[in-house]
mmCIF file of C-alpha atoms and ligand atoms in Angstrom:
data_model
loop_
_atom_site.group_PDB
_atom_site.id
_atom_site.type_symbol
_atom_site.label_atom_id
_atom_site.label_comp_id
_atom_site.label_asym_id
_atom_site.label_seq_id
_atom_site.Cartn_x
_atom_site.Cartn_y
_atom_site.Cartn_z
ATOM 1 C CA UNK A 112 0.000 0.000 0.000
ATOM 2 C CA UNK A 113 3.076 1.997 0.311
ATOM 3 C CA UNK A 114 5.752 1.869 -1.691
ATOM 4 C CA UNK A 115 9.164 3.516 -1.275
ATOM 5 C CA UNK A 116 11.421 2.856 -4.329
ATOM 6 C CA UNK A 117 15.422 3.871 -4.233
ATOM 7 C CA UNK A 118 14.681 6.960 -2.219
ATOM 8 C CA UNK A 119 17.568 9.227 -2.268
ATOM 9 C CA UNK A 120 17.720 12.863 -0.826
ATOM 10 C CA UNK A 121 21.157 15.104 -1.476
ATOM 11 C CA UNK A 122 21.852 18.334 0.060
ATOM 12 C CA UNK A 123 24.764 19.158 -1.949
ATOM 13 C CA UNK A 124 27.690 16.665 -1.309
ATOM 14 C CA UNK A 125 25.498 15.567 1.777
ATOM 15 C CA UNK A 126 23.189 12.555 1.307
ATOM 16 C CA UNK A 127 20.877 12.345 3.818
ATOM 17 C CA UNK A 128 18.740 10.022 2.489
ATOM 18 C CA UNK A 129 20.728 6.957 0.709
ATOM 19 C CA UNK A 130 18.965 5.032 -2.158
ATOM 20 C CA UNK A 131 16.033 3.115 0.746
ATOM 21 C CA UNK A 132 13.676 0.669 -0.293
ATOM 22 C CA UNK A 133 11.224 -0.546 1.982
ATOM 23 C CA UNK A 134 6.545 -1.421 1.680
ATOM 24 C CA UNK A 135 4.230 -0.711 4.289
ATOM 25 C CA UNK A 136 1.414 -2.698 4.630
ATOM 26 C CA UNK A 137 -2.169 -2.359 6.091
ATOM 27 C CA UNK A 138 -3.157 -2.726 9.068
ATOM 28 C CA UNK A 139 0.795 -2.431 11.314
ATOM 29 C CA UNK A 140 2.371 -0.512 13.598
ATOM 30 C CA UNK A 141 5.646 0.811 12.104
ATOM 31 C CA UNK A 142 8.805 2.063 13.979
ATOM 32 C CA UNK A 143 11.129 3.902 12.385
ATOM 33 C CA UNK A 144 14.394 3.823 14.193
ATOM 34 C CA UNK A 145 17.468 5.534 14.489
ATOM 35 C CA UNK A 146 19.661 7.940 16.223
ATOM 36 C CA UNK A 147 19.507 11.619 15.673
ATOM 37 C CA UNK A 148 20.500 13.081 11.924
ATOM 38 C CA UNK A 149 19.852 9.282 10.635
ATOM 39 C CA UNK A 150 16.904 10.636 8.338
ATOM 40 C CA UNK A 151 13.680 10.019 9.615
ATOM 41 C CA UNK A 152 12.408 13.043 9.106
ATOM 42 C CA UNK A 153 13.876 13.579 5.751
ATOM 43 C CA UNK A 154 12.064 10.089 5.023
ATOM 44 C CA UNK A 155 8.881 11.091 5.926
ATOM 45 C CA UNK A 156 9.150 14.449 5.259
ATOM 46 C CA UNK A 157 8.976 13.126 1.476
ATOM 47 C CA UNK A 158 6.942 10.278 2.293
ATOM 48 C CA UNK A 159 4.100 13.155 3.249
ATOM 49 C CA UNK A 160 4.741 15.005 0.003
ATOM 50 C CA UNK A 161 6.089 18.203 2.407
ATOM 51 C CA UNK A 162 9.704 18.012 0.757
ATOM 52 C CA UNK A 163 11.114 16.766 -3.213
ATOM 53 C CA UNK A 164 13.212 13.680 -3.216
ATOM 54 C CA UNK A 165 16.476 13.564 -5.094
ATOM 55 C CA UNK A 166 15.667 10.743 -6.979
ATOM 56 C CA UNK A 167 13.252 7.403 -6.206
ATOM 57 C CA UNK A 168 9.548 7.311 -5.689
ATOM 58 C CA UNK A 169 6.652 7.016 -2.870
ATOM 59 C CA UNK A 170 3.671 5.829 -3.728
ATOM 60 C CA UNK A 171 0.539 5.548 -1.912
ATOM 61 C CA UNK A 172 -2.155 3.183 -3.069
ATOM 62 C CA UNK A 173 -0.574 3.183 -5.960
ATOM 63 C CA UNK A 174 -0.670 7.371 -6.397
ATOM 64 C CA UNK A 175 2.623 8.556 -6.395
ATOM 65 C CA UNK A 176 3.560 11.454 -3.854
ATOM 66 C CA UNK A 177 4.917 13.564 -6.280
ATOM 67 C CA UNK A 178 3.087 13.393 -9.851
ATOM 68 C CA UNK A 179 -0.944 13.177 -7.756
ATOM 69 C CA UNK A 180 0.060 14.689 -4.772
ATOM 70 C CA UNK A 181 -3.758 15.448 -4.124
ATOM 71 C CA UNK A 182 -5.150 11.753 -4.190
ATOM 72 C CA UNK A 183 -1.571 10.634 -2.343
ATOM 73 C CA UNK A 184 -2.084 13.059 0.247
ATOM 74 C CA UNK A 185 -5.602 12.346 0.942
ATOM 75 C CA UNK A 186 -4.602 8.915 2.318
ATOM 76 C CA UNK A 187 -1.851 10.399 4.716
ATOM 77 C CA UNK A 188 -2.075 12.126 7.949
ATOM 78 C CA UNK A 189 0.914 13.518 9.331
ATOM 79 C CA UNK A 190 2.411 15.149 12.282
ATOM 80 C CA UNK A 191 5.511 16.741 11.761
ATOM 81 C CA UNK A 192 8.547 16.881 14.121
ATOM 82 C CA UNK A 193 7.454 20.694 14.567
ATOM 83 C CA UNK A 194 3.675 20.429 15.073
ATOM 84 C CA UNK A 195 2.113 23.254 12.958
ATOM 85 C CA UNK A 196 -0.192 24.574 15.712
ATOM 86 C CA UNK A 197 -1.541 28.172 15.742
ATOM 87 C CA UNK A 198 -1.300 28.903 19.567
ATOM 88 C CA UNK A 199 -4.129 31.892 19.575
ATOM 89 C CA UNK A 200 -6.359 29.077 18.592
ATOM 90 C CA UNK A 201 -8.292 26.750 20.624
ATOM 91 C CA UNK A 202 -7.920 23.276 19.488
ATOM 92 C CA UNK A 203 -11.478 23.538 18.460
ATOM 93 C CA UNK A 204 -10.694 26.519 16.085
ATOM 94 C CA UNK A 205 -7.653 24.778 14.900
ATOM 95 C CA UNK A 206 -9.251 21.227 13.890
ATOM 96 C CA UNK A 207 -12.252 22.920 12.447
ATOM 97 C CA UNK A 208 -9.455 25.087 10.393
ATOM 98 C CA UNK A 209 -7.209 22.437 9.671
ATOM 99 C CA UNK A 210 -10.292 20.149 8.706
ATOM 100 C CA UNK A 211 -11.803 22.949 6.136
ATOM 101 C CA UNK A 212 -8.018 22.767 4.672
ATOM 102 C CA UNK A 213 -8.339 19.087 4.040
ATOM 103 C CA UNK A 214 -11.959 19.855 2.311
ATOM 104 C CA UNK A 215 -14.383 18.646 4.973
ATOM 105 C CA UNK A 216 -17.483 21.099 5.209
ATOM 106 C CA UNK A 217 -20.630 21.486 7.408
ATOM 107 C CA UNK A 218 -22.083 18.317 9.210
ATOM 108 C CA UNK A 219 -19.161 16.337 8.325
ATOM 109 C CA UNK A 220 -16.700 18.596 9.718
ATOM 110 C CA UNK A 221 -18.307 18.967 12.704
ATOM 111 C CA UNK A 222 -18.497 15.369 12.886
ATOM 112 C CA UNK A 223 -15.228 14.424 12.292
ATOM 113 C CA UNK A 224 -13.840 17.371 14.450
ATOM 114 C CA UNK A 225 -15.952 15.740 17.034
ATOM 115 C CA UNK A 226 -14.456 12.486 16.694
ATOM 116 C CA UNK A 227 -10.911 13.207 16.330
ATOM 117 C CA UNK A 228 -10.862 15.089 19.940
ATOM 118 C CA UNK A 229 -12.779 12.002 21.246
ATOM 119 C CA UNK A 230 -9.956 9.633 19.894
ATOM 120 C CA UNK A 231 -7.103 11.896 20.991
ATOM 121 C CA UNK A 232 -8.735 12.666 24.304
ATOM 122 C CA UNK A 233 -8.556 16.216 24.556
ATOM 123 C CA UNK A 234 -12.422 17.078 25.106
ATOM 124 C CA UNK A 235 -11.574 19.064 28.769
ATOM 125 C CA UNK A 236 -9.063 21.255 26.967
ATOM 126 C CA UNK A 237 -10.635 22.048 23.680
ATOM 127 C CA UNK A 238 -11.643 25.808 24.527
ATOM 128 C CA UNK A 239 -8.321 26.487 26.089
ATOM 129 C CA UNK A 240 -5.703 28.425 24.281
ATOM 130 C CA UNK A 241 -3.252 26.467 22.514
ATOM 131 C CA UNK A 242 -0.420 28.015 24.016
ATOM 132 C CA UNK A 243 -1.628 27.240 27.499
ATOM 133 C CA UNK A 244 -1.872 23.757 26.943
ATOM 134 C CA UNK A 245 0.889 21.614 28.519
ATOM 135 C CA UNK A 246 3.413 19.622 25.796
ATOM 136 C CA UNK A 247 1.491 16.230 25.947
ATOM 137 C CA UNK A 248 -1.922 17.880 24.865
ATOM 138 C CA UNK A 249 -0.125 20.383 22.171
ATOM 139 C CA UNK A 250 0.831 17.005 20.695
ATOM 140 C CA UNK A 251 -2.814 15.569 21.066
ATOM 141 C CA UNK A 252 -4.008 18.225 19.523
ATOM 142 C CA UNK A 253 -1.052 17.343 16.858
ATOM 143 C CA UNK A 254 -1.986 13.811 16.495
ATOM 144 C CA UNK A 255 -5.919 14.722 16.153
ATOM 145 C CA UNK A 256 -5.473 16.776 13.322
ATOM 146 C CA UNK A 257 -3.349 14.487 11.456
ATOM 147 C CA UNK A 258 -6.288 12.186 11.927
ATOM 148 C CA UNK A 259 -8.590 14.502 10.304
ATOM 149 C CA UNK A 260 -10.505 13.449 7.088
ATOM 150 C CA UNK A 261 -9.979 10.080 8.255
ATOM 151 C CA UNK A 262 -7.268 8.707 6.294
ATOM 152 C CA UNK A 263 -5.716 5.029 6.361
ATOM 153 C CA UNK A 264 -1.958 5.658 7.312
ATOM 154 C CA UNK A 265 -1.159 8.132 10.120
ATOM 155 C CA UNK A 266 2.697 9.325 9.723
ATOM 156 C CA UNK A 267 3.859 10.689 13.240
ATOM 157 C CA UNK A 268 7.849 12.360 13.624
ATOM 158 C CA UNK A 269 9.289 11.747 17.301
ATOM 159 C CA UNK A 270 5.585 11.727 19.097
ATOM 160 C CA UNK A 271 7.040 11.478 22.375
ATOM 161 C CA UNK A 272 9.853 13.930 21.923
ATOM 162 C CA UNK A 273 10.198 16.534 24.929
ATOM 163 C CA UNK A 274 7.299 15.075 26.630
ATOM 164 C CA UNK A 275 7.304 13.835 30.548
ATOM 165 C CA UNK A 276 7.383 10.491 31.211
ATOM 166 C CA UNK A 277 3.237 9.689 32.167
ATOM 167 C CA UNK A 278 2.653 12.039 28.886
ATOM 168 C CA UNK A 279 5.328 9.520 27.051
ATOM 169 C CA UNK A 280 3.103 6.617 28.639
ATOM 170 C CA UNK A 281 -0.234 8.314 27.027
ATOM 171 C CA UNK A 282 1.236 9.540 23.396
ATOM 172 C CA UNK A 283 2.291 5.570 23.569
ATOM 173 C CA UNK A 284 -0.982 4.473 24.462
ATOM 174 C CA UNK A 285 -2.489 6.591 21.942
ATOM 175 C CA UNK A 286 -0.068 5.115 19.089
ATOM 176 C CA UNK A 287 -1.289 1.976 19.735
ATOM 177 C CA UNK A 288 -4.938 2.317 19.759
ATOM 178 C CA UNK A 289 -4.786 4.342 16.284
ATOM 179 C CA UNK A 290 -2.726 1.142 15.180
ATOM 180 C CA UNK A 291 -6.030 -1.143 15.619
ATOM 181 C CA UNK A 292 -7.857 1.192 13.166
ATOM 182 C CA UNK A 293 -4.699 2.539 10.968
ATOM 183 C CA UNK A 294 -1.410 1.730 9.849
ATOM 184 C CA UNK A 295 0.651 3.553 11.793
ATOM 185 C CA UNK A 296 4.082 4.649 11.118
ATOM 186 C CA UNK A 297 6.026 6.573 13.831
ATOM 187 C CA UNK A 298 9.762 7.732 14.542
ATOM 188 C CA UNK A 299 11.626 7.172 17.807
ATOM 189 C CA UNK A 300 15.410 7.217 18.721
ATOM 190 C CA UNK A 301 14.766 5.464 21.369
ATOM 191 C CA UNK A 302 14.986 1.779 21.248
ATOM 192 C CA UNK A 303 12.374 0.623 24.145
ATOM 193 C CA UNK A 304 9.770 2.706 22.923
ATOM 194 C CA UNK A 305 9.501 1.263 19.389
ATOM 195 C CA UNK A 306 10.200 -2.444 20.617
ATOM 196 C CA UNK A 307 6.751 -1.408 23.305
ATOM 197 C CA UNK A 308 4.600 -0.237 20.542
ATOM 198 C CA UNK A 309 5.451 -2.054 16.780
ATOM 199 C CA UNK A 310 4.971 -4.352 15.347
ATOM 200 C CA UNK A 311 7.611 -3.709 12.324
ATOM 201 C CA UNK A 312 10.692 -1.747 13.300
ATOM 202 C CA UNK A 313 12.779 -0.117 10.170
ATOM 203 C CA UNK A 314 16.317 0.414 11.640
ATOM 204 C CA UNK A 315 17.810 3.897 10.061
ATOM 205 C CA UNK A 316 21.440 4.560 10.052
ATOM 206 C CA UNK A 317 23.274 7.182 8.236
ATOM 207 C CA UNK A 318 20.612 7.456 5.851
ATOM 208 C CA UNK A 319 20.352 4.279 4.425
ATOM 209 C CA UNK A 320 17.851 1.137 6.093
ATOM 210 C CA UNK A 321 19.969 -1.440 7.732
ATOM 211 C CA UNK A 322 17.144 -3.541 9.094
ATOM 212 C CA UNK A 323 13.369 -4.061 8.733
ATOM 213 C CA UNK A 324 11.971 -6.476 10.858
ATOM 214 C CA UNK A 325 9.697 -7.946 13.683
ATOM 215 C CA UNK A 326 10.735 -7.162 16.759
ATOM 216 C CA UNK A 327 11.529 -10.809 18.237
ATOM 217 C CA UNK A 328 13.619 -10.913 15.017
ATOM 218 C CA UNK A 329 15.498 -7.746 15.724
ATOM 219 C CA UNK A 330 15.887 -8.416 19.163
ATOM 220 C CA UNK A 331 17.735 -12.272 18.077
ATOM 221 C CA UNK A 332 20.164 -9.993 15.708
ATOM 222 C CA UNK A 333 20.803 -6.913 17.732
ATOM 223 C CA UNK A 334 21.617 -10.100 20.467
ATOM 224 C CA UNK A 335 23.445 -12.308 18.390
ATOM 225 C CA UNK A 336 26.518 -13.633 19.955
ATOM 226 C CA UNK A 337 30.050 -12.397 18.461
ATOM 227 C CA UNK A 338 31.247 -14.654 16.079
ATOM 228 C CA UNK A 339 35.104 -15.596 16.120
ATOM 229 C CA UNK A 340 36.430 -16.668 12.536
ATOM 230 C CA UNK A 341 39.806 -18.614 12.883
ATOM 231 C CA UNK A 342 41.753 -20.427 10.178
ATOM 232 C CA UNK A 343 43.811 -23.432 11.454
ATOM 233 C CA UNK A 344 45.699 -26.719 10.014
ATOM 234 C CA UNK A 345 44.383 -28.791 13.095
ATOM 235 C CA UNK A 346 42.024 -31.744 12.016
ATOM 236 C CA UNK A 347 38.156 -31.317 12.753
ATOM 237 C CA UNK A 348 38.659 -33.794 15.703
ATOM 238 C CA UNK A 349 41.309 -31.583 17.411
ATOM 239 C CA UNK A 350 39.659 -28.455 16.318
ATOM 240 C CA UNK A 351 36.412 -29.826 18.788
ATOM 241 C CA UNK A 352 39.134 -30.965 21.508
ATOM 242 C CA UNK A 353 40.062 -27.580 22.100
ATOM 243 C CA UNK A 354 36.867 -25.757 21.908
ATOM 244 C CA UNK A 355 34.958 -28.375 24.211
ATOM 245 C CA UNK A 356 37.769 -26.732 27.115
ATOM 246 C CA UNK A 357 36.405 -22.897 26.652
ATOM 247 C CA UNK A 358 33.239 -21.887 27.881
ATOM 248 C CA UNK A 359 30.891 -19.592 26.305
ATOM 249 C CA UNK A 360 30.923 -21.146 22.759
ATOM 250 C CA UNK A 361 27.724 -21.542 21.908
ATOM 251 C CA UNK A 362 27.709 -22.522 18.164
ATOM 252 C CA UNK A 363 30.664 -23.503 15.816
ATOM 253 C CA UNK A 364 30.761 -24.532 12.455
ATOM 254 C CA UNK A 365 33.434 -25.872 10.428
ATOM 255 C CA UNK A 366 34.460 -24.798 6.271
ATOM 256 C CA UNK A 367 37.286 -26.116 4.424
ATOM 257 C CA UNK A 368 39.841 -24.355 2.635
ATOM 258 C CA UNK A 369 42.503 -24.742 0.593
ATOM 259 C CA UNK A 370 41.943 -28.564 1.110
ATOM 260 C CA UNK A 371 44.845 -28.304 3.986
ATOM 261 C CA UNK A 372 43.103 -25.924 6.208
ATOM 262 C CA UNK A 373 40.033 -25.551 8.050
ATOM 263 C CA UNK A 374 37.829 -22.473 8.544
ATOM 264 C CA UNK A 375 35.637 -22.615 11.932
ATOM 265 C CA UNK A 376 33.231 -20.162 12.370
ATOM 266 C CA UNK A 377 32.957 -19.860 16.632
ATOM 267 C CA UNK A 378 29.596 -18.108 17.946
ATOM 268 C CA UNK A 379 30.223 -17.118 21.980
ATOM 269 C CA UNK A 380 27.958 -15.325 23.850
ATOM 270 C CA UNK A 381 30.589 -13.658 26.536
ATOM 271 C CA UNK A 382 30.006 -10.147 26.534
ATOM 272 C CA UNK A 383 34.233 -9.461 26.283
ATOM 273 C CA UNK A 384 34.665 -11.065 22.541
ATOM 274 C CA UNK A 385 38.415 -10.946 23.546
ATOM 275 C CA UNK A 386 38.541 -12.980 26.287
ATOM 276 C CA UNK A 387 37.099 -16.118 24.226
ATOM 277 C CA UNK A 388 39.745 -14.871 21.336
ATOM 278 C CA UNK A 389 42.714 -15.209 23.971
ATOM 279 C CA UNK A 390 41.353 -18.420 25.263
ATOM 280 C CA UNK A 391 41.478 -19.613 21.235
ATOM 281 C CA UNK A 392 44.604 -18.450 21.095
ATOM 282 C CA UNK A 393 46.338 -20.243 23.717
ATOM 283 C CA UNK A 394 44.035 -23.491 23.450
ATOM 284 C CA UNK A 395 45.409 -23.819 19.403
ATOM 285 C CA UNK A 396 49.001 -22.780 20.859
ATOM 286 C CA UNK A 397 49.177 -25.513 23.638
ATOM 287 C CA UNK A 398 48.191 -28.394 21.200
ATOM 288 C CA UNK A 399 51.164 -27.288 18.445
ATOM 289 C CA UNK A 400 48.311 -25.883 16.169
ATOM 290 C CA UNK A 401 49.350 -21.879 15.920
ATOM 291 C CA UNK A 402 46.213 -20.070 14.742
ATOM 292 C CA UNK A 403 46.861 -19.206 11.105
ATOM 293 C CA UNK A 404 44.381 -16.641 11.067
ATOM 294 C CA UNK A 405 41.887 -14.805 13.403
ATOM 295 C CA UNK A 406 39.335 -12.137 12.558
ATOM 296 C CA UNK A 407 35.998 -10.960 14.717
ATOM 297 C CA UNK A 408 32.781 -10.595 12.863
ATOM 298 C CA UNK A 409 30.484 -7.994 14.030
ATOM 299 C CA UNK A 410 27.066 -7.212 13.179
ATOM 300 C CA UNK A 411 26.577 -3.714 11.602
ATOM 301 C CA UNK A 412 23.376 -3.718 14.052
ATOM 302 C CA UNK A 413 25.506 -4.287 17.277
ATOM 303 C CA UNK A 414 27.073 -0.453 16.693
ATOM 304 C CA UNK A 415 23.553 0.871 16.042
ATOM 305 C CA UNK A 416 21.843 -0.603 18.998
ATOM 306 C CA UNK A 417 24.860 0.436 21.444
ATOM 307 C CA UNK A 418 23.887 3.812 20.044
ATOM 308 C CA UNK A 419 19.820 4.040 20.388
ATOM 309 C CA UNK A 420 20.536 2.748 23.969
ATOM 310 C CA UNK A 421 23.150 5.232 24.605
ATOM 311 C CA UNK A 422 21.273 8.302 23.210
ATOM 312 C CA UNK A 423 17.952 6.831 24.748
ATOM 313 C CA UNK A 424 19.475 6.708 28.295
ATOM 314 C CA UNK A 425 20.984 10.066 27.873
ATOM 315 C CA UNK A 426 16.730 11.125 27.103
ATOM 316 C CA UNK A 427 15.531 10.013 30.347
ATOM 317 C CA UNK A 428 17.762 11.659 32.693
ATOM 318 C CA UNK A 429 16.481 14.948 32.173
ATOM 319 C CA UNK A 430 12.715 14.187 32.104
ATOM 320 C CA UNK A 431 13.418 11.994 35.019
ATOM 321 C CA UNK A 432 15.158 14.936 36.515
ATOM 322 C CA UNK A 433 12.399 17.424 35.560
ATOM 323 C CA UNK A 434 9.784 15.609 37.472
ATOM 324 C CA UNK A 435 11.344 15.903 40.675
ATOM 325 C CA UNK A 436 12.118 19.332 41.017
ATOM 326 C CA UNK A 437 8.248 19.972 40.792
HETATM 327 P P1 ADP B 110 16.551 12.557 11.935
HETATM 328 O O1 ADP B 110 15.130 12.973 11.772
HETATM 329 O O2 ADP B 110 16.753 11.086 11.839
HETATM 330 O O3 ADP B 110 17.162 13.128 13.169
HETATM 331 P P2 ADP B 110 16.962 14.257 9.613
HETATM 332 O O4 ADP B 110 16.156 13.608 8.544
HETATM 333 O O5 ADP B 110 16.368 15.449 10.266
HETATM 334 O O6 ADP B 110 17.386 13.159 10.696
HETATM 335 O O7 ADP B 110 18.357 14.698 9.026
HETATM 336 C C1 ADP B 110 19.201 13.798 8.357
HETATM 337 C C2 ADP B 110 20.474 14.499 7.982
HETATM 338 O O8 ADP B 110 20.232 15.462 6.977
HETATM 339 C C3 ADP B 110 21.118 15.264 9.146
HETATM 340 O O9 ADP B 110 22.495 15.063 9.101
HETATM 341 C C4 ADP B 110 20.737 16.688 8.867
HETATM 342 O O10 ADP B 110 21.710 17.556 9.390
HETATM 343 C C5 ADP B 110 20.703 16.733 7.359
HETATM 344 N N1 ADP B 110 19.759 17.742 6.869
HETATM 345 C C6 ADP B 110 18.435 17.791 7.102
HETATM 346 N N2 ADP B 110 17.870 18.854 6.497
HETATM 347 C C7 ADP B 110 18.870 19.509 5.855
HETATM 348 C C8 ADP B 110 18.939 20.692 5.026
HETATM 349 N N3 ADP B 110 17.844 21.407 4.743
HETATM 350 N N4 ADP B 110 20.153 21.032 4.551
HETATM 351 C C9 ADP B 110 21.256 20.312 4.807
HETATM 352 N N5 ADP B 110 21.259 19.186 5.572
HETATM 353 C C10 ADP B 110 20.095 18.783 6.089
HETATM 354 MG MG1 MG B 111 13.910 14.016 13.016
#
């Protein structure tokens, strides 16, 4: 239902968004992951027809963003990283406003206006200046007029961003109630919040997609054990002899080479990769076999996921911090 074909956005020499592929289907809760500056909201900044690609295509039911913008765009709501509130509104005046915009009229608009601060629960406040509303309910008010004229696929950019953590707990909750009636696709840098709420996480580094996944999948990659790659003239039988003495080898398989030599692949699961190399080392060395070679394999997805959980436990101090000095 949504395509996105070899999307690539340049800013001069700078690519921000690097050739990404990726469908969305009905009906899912989508996570879009990565640190800051990895292009999430350059992605769906195009996605949402609000900025030109470089080169590729979205399309949307088929309508492509760009050449029937009006029919794509129909089909999309959006939320923006910077919510495009008018603060001397009410949210009353705003939806009504925002809902003329996107061509609803009489009965209908009051109707849908109606329903959209029902779903976003923000009846109490919706005669209150904008700009007297706390953070959480600006970004209700947000969410409900991105679901205005009812479309299939809500797009939301950092939701939770800046918010404390009960109104984190709420925007959450919101997320995935919309999911049961709308595909959902939302951005997050931080890891825990997109494993709680999707159902499909894209994994964005450096402007290209290095992972699209389930969750449980993710979570058996981002987890997978180091793997040890050592090249060695011992036999198969002595090659097992030596790894049977080291603990924390939890898969091994064996390739030949060069007929005389024997590849095994070693899977451990100790947290210090280097230990289990050293303990290699001198297991080969005391049975006369010298390691002929030695190389560590690392998962691309290991660096990213040190950095989400980095960056996302640098986010909570501050909230954390902000809630006591009330
Ligand atoms: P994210 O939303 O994942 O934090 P962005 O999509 O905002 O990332 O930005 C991706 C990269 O593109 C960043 O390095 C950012 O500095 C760069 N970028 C975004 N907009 C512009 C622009 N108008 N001109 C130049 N560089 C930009
Ligand atoms: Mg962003």
């Amino acid at each position: 239902m949504i395509a996105v074909e070899h999307l690539t956005k340049s800013y001069g020499d700078f690519i921000a968004v690097n050739d990404i592929s990726f469908q969305i289907d009905e009906g899912h809760v989508y996570g879009l992951l990565g640190p800051n500056g990895a292009g999430k909201s350059t992605i769906m900044n195009i996605m949402t027809g609000c900025l030109s690609a470089t080169e590729g295509h979205v399309r949307i039911y088929g309508y492509d963003i760009f050449e029937e913008p009006k029919e794509a765009k129909k089909l999309i709501g959006y939320l923006p990283e910077q919510p495009p509130l008018y603060m001397n509104d009410t949210p009353l005046e705003y939806l009504k406003f925002v809902g003329e915009a996107k061509g609803l009229r009489g009965a209908k608009l009051k109707e849908q206006v109606e329903k959209v601060i029902q779903q976003t629960k923000i009846e109490d406040v919706k005669d209150r200046l904008i700009s007297s509303l706390s953070k959480g309910y600006k970004q209700r008010v947000g969410v409900a007029q991105a679901l205005l004229g009812n479309p299939k696929v809500i797009i939301l950019d950092e939701p939770t961003v800046g918010l404390d953590p009960i109104q984190i707990i709420e925007i959450r909750d919101l997320i995935k109630e919309l999911g049961k009636t709308h595909t959902v696709i939302f951005s997050s840098h931080i890891l825990s919040e997109v494993q709680a709420i999707c159902d499909r996480i894209l994994i964005i580094s450096k402007g290209k997609l290095i992972a699209f996944d389930e969750p449980q999948n993710l979570e058996k990659l981002l987890l997978a054990p180091n793997e040890i790659i050592i090249t060695t003239d011992a036999t198969e039988k002595e090659i097992n002899e030596i790894l049977a003495n080291i603990n924390h080898i939890v898969d091994m398989s064996i390739e030949e080479k060069e007929r005389e030599y024997l590849v095994a692949h070693i899977k451990t699961d100790h947290d210090n990769v280097y230990e289990i190399s050293r303990s290699i080392f001198y297991g080969f060395a005391e049975k006369g076999r010298p390691l002929l070679e030695m190389t560590l394999k690392k998962t691309n997805l290991e660096d990213i996921f040190v950095e989400l959980t980095e960056s996302s436990s640098r986010d909570i101090e501050p909230t954390e911090k902000e809630e006591t000095d009330k």
